[in-house]
Coordinates of C-alpha atoms in Angstrom, one line a residue:
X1036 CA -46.8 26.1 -7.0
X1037 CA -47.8 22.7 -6.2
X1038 CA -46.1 20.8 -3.3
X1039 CA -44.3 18.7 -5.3
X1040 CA -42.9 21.6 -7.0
X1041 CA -41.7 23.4 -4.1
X1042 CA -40.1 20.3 -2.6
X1043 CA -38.1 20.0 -5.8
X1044 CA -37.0 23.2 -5.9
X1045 CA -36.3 24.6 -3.1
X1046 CA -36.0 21.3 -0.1
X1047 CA -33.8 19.2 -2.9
X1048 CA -36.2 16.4 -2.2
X1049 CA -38.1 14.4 -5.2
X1050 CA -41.3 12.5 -4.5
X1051 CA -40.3 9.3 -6.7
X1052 CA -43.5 6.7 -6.4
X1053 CA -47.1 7.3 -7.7
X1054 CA -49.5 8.5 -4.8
X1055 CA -53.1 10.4 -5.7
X1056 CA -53.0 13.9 -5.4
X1057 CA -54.9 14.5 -1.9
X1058 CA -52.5 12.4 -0.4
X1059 CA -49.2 14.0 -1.0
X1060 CA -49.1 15.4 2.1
X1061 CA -49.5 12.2 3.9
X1062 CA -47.0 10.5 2.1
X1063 CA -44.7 13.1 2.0
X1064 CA -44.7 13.3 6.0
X1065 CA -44.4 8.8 6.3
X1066 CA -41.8 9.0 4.0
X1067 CA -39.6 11.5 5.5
X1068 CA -40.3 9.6 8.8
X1069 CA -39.2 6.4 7.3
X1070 CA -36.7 7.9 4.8
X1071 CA -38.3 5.8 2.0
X1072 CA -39.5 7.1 -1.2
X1073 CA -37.6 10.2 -1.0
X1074 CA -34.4 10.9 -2.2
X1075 CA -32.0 13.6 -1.7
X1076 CA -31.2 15.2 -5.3
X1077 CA -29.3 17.6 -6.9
X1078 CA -29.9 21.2 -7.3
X1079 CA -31.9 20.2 -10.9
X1080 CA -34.3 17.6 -8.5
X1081 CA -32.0 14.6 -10.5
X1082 CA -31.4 11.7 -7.8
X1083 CA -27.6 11.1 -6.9
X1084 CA -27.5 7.6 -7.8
X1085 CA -29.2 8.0 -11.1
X1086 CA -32.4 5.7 -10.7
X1087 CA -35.3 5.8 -8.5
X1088 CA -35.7 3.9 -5.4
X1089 CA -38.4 2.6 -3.3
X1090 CA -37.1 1.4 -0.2
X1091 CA -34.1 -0.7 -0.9
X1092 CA -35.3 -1.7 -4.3
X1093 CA -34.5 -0.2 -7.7
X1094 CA -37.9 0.9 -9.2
X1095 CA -36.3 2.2 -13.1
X1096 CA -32.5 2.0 -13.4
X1097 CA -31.4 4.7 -15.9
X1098 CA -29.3 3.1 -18.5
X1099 CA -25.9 3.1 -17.4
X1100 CA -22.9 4.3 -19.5
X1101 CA -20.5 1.3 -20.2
X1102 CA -16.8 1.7 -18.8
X1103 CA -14.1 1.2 -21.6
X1104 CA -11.8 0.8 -18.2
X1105 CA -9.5 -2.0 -18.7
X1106 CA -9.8 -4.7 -15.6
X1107 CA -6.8 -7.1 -14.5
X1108 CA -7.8 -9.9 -16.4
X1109 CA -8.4 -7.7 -19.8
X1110 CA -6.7 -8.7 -23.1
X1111 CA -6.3 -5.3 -23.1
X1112 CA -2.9 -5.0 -20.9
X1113 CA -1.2 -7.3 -23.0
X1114 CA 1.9 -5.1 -23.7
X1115 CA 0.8 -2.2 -21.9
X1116 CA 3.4 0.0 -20.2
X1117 CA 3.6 0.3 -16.6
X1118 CA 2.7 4.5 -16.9
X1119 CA -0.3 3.0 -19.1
X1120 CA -1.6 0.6 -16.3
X1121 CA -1.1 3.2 -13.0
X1122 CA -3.9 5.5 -15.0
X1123 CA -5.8 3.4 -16.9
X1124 CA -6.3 0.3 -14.9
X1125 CA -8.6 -0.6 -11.6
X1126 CA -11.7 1.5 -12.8
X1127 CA -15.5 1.0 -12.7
X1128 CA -17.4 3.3 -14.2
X1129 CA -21.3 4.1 -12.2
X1130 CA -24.3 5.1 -14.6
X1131 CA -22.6 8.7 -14.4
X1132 CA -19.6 7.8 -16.3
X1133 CA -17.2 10.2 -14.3
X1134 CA -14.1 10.7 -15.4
X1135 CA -11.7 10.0 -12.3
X1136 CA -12.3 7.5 -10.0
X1137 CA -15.1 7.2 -7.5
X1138 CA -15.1 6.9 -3.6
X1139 CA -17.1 4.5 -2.2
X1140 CA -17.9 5.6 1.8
X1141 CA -20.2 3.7 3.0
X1142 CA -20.1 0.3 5.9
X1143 CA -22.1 -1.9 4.1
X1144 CA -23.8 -2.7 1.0
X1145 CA -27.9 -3.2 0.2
X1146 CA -29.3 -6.3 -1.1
X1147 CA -32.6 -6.9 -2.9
X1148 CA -34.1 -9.6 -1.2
X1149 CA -33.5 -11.5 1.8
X1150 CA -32.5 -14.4 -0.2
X1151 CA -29.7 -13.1 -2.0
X1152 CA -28.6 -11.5 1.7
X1153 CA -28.4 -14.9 2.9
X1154 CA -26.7 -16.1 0.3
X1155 CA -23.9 -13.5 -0.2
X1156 CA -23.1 -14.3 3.4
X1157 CA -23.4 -18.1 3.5
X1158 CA -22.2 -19.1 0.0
X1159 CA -19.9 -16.4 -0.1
X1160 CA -19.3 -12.9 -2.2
X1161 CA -19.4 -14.3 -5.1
X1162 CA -18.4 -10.5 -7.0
X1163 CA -20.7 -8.8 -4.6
X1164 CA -19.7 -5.9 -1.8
X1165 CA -21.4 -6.7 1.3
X1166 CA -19.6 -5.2 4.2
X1167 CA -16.6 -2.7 3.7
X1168 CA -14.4 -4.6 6.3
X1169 CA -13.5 -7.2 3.4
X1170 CA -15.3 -5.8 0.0
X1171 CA -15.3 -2.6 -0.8
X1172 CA -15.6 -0.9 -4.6
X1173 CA -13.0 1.7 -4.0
X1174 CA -10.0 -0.5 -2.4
X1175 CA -10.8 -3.2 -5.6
X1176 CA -9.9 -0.7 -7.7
X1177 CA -6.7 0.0 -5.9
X1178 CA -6.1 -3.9 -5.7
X1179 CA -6.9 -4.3 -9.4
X1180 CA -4.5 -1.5 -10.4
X1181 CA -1.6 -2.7 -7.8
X1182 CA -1.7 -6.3 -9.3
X1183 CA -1.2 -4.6 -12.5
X1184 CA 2.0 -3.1 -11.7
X1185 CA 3.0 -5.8 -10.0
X1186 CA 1.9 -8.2 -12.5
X1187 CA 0.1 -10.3 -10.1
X1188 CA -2.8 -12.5 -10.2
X1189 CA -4.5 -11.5 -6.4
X1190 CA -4.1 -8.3 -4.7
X1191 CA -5.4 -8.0 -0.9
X1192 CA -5.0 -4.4 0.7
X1193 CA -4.5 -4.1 4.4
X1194 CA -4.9 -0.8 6.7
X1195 CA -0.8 -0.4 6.6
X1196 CA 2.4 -2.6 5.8
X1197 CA 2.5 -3.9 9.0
X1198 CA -1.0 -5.1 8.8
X1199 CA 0.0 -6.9 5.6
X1200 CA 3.0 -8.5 7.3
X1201 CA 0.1 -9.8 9.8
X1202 CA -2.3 -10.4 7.8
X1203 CA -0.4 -13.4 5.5
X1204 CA 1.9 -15.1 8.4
X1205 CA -2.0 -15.4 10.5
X1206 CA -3.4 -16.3 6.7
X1207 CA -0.7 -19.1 5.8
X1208 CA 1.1 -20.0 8.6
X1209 CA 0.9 -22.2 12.3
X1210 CA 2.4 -22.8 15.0
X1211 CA 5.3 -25.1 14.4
X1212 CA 6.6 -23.2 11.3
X1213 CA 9.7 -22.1 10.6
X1214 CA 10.4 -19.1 9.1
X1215 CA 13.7 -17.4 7.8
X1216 CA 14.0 -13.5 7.5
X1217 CA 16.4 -11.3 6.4
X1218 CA 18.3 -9.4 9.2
X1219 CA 18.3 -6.4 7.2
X1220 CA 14.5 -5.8 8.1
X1221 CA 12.3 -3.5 9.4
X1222 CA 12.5 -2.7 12.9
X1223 CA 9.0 -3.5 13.6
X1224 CA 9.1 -6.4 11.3
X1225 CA 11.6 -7.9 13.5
X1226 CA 9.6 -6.7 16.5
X1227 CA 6.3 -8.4 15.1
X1228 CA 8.2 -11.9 14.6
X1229 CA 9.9 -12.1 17.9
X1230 CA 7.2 -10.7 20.3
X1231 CA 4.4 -12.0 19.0
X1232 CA 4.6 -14.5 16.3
X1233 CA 7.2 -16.9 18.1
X1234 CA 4.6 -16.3 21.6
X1235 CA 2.5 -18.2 19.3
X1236 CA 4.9 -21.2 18.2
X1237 CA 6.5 -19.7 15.0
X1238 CA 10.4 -20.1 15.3
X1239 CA 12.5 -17.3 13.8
X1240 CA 15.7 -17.7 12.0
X1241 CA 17.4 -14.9 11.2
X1242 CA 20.2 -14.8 8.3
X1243 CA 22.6 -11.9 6.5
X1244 CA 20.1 -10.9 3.5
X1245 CA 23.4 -10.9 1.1
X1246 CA 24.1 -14.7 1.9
X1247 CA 22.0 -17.2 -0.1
X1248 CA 24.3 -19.9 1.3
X1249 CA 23.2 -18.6 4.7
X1250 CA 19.8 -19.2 4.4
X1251 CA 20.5 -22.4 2.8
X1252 CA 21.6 -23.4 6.2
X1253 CA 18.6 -22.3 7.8
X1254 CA 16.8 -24.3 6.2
X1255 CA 14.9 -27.3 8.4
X1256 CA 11.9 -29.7 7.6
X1257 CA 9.4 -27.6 9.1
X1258 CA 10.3 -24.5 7.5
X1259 CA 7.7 -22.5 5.6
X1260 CA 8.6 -18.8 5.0
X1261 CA 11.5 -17.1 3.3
X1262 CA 10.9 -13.0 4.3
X1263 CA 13.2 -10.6 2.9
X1264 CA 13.3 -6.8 2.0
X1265 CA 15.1 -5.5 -0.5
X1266 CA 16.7 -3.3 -0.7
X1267 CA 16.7 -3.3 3.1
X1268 CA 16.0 -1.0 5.5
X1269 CA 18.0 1.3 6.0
X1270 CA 21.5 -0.3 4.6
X1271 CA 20.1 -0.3 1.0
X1272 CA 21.6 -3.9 1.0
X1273 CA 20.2 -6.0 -1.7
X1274 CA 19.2 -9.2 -1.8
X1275 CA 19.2 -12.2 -5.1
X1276 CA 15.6 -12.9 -5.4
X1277 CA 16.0 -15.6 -8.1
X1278 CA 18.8 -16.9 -5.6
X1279 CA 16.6 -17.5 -2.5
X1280 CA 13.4 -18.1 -4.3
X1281 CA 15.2 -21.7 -6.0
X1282 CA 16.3 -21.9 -2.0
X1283 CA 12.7 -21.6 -0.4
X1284 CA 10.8 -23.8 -3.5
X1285 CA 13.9 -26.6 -2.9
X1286 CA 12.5 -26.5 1.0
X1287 CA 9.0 -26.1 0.2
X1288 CA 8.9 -22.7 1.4
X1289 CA 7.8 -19.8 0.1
X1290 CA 9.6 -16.3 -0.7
X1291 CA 8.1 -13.1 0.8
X1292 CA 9.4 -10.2 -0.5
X1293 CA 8.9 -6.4 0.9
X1294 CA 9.1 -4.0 -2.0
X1295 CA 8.5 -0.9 -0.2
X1296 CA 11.9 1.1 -1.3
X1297 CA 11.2 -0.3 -5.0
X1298 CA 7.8 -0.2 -5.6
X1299 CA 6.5 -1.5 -8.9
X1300 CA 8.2 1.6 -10.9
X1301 CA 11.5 -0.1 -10.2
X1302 CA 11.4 -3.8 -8.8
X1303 CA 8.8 -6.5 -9.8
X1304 CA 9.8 -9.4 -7.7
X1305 CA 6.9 -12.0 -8.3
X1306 CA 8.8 -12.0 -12.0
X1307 CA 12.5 -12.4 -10.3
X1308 CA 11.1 -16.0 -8.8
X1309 CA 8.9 -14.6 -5.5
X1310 CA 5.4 -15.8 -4.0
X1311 CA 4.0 -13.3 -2.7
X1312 CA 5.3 -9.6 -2.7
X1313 CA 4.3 -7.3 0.5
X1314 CA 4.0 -3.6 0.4
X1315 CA 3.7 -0.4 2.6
X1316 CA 1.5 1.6 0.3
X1317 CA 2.0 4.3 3.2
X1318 CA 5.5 4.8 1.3
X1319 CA 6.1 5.5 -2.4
X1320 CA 2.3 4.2 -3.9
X1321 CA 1.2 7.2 -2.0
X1322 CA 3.9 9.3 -2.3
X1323 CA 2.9 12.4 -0.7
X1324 CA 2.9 10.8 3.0
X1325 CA -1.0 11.5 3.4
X1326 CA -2.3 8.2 4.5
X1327 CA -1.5 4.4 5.6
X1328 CA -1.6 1.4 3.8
X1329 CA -0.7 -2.0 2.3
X1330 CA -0.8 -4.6 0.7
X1331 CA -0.2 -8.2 -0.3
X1332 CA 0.4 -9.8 -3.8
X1333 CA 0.5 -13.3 -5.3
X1334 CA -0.8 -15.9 -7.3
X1335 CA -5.0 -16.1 -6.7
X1336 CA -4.6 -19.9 -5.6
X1337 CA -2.1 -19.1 -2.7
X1338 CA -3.1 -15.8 -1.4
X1339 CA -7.1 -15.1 -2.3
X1340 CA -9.0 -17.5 0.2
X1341 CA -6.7 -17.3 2.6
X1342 CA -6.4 -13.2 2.8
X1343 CA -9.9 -12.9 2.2
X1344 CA -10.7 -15.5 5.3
X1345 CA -8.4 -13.4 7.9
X1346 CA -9.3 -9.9 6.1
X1347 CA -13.3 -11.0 7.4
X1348 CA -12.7 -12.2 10.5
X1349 CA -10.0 -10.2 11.3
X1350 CA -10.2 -6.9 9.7
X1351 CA -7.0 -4.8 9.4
X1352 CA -8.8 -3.4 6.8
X1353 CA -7.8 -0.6 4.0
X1354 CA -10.3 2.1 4.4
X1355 CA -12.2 3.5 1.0
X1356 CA -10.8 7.2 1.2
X1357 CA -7.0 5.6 2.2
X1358 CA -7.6 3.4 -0.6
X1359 CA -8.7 6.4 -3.0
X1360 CA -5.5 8.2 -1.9
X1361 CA -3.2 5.7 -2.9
X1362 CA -5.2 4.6 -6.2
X1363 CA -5.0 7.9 -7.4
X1364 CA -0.9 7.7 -6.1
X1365 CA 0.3 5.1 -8.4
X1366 CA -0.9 7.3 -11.0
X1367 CA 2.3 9.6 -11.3
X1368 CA 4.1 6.4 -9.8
X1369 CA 6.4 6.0 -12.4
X1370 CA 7.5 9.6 -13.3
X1371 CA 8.0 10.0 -9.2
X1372 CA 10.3 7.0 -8.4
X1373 CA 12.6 8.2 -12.1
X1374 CA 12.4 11.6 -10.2
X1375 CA 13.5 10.3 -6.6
X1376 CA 16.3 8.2 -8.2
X1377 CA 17.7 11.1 -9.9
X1378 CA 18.2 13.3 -7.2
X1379 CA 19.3 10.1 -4.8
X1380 CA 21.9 9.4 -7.3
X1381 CA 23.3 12.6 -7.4
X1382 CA 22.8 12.9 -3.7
X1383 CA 24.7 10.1 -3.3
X1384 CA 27.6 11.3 -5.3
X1385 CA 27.6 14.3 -3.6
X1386 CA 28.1 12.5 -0.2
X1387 CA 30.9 10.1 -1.0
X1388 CA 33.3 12.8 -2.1
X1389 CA 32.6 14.5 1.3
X1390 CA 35.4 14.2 3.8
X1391 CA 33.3 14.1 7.2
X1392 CA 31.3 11.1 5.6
X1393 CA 32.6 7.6 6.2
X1394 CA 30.5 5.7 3.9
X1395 CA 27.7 5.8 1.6
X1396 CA 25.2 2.8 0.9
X1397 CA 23.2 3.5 -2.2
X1398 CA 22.6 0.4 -4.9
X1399 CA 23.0 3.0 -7.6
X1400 CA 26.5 3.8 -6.8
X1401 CA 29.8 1.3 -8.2
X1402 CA 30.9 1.3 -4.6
X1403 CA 28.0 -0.6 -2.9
X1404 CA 28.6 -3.8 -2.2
X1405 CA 25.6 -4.9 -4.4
X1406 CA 25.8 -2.7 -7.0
X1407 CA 25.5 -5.4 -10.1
X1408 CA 23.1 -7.4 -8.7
X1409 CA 20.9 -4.2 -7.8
X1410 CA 21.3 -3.3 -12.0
X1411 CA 19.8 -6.3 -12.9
X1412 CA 16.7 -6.7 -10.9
X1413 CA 16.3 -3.0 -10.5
X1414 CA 15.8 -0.3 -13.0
X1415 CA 17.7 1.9 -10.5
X1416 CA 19.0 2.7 -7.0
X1417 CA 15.5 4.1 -6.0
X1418 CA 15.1 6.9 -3.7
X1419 CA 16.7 6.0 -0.4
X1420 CA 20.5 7.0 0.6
X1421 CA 22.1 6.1 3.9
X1422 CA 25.4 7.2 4.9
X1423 CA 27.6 7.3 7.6
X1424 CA 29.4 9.7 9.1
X1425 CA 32.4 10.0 11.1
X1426 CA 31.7 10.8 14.7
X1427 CA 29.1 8.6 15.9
X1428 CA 25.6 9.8 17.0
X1429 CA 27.0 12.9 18.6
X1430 CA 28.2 13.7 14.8
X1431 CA 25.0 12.1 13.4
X1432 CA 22.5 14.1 15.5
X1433 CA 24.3 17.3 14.6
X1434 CA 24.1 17.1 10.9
X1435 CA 20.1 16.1 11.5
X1436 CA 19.5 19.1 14.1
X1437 CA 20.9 21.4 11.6
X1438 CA 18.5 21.1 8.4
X1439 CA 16.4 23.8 8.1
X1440 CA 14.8 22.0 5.0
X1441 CA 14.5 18.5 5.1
X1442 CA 11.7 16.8 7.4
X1443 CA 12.9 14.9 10.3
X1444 CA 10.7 11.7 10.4
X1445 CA 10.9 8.2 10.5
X1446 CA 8.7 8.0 7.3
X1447 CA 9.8 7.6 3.7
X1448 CA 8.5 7.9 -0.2
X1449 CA 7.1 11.2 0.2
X1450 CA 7.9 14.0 -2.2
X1451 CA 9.1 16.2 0.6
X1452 CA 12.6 14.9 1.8
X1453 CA 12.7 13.1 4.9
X1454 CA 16.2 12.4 7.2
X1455 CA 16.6 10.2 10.3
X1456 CA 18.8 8.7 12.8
X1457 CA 17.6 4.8 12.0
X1458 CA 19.7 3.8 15.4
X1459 CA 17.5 5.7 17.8
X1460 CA 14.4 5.8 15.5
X1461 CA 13.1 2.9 13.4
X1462 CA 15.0 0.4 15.0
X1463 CA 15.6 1.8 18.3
X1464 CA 13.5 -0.5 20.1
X1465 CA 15.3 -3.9 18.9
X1466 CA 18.1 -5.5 20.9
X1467 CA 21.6 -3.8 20.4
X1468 CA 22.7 -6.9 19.1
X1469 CA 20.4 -7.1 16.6
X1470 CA 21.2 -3.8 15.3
X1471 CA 25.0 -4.7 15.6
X1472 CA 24.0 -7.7 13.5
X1473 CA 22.2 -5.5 11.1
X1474 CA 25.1 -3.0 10.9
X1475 CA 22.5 -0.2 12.3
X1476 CA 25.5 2.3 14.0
X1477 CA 25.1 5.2 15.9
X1478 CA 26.5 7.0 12.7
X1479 CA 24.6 5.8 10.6
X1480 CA 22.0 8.8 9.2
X1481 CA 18.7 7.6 6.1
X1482 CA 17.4 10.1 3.9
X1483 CA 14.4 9.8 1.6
X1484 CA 15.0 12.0 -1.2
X1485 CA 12.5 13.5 -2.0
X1486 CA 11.9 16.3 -5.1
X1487 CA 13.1 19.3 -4.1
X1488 CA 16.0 20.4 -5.9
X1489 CA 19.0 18.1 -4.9
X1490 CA 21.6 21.6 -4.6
X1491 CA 19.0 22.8 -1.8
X1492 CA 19.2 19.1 -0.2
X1493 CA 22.8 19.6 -0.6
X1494 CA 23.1 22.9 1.1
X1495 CA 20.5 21.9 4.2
X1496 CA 23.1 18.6 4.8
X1497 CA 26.5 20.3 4.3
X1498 CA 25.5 22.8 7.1
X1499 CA 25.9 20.1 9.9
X1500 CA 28.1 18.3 8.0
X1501 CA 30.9 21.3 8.2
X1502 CA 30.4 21.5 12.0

């Protein structure tokens, strides 16, 4: 057995450039000092990447197999189906043709020369991954598959919602804008815009997210930004997106919209008269609660420089595996969020007829205040149910304390059911008057459905709720 032959077979390494036989040895011990020329393989002495490499250089590419994967800007997804796109869009096939996606973990990318180095970061990308803070193989394919959905032009993914919330007021806006959001926000949302964006000379409107005559009145000449979630969070309230997009344009403003309780599956706001659409893809693009993310959507002139500037400079960046997580999430988004609904919707039922609860707020349901306008931007409710009970936060706490079943966290859009006291949770560190203003009470309880069986979510709530 010659050394080349035991290396192969039993180290896993392959000798892949031409050296005379009496100096193997040599070159076998510079190389493993320099790590050039050698490759680790597979068990069968085949290199992982497919070709042979010298250094960083490609010495004989194997022929690689070419992907039939439909890209964003493909013919292809002309009257595709929104199941179709969450499997079959956003993929790159390598020379090894797999199947399911790929993950890319790695910082940085290789170039050939120094030339084309100098170029990729002077003259920009130009297609080309070069450093995984703002171009990374993996988190395309998740942007190319989200913009899908969405039917966007430009996806940018961020490391979580927030980040994307960040990431486009820093890209687009200065100090000396205006900007109008919804009070039926986020709690952090409204954190981020008062202790930090107005520090650096934004002013801050906030208006009732049902009101489009409100936010007409918001309106000055130096305002830029229309924000709104919807439905919000947690009241469910929704808000006319064809309304208070003719609003911003009239101002020259543009409409931000959070479509975390939606998601794609449901809502598709860019199409309703939005700019730019915002997601947590921590919530229901996930759906299984395993990592952070987000995201921001829009048209490729408005968002794409901008983003990609801040992303580089910045970097709240979407990691490759988060990225994988979520790519492979939207997926069974579709068949998830029709699940959720269902079980909300009953849910929801189930709650209203109960004596100890005060209210419900669920779009799906003919009592909710919103309930038309929710049917015709929305294919329905979604997955979120808040209700009040009667008793305050004493009477609240109680019915959370006593599920045995249901997860008590402030998250949402997993497939395990999640319940929690938004008052003294997600929004317990605004200003009471801000919750007052929001119509957060201390009653008030949110629950995620998830999909369990809804008689078992049933049973864990009615346990407090007889108490």
């Amino acid at each position: 057995m010659n050394v080349a032959t035991y290396l192969r077979r039993f180290v896993g390494l392959a000798v892949v450039h031409s050296v005379q036989p009496g100096q193997l040895a040599g070159a076998i011990q510079i190389q493993l000092r320099r790590t050039r020329g050698l490759r680790i393989c597979d068990p069968f002495g085949l290199p992982l990447d497919g070709s042979f490499h010298f250094g960083n250089r490609k010495m004989a590419d194997q022929p690689s197999q070419p992907s039939r994967a439909l890209a964003p800007s493909d013919d292809g997804l002309a009257g595709l189906h929104l199941d179709t796109l969450a499997v079959r869009t956003g993929i790159h096939r390598s020379q090894f043709a797999e199947h399911s996606e790929a993950m890319y973990l790695t910082s940085s990318f290789v170039f050939d020369n120094a030339q084309q180095a100098a170029d990729a970061f002077q003259k920009g990308t130009d297609g080309r991954n070069v450093y995984s803070r703002f171009t990374n193989p993996t988190v395309t394919a998740f942007e190319e598959r989200l913009a899908a959905l969405e039917g966007a032009e430009c996806c940018v993914a961020t490391a979580s919602g927030m980040s994307a919330i960040l990431a486009i007021t820093m890209a687009l806006f200065k100090a000396g804008d205006h900007v109008v959001i919804s009070q039926g926000v986020f709690g952090s949302t409204v954190q981020l815009f008062t202790n930090f964006f107005e520090k650096f000379g934004v002013e801050v409107t906030f208006v009732p997210p049902t009101e489009p005559a409100a936010w007409q009145r918001a309106v000055k000449p130096s305002t830029r930004m229309f924000f709104v979630e919807t439905p919000s969070n947690p009241l469910t309230e929704v808000s006319d997106i064809g309304a208070l997009s003719e609003i911003a344009h009239r101002a020259g403003a543009v409409l931000i919209v959070d479509n975390c309780f939606c998601s794609p599956a449901l809502q598709r706001p860019l199409e309703l008269g939005a700019d730019i659409i915002i997601h947590s893809a921590t919530k229901y693009l996930d759906g299984q609660g395993r990592v952070l993310g987000g995201a921001v959507l829009g048209s490729r002139a408005l968002i794409h420089a901008p983003m990609l500037q801040f992303m580089r400079n910045a970097g709240p960046t979407m990691s490759a595996f988060n990225a994988w997580v979520c790519l492979k999430g939207l997926e069974t988004l579709g068949i998830r969020m029709e699940a959720h609904s269902a079980r909300a919707a009953a849910l929801a039922t189930w709650l209203e007829r109960h004596p100890r609860v005060a209210r419900v707020l669920y779009p799906g349901l003919a009592s909710h205040p919103q309930h038309a306008l929710a049917m015709r931007q929305q294919k329905t409710g979604g997955g979120v149910v808040s209700f009040e009970v009667k008793g305050g936060r004493e009477a609240a706490w109680r019915v959370i304390d006593s599920t045995r079943l249901l997860s008590i966290t402030g998250n949402l859009g997993d497939v395990k059911t999640t319940i929690t006291h938004p008052a003294t949770t997600t929004h317990g560190r605004i200003p009471q008057a801000v919750r007052d203003a929001a119509g957060v009470t201390e009653g008030l309880i949110r629950i995620a459905v998830g999909l369990e069986a809804v008689e078992d979510i049933q049973n864990d709530l009615a346990r407090g709720l007889s108490g």
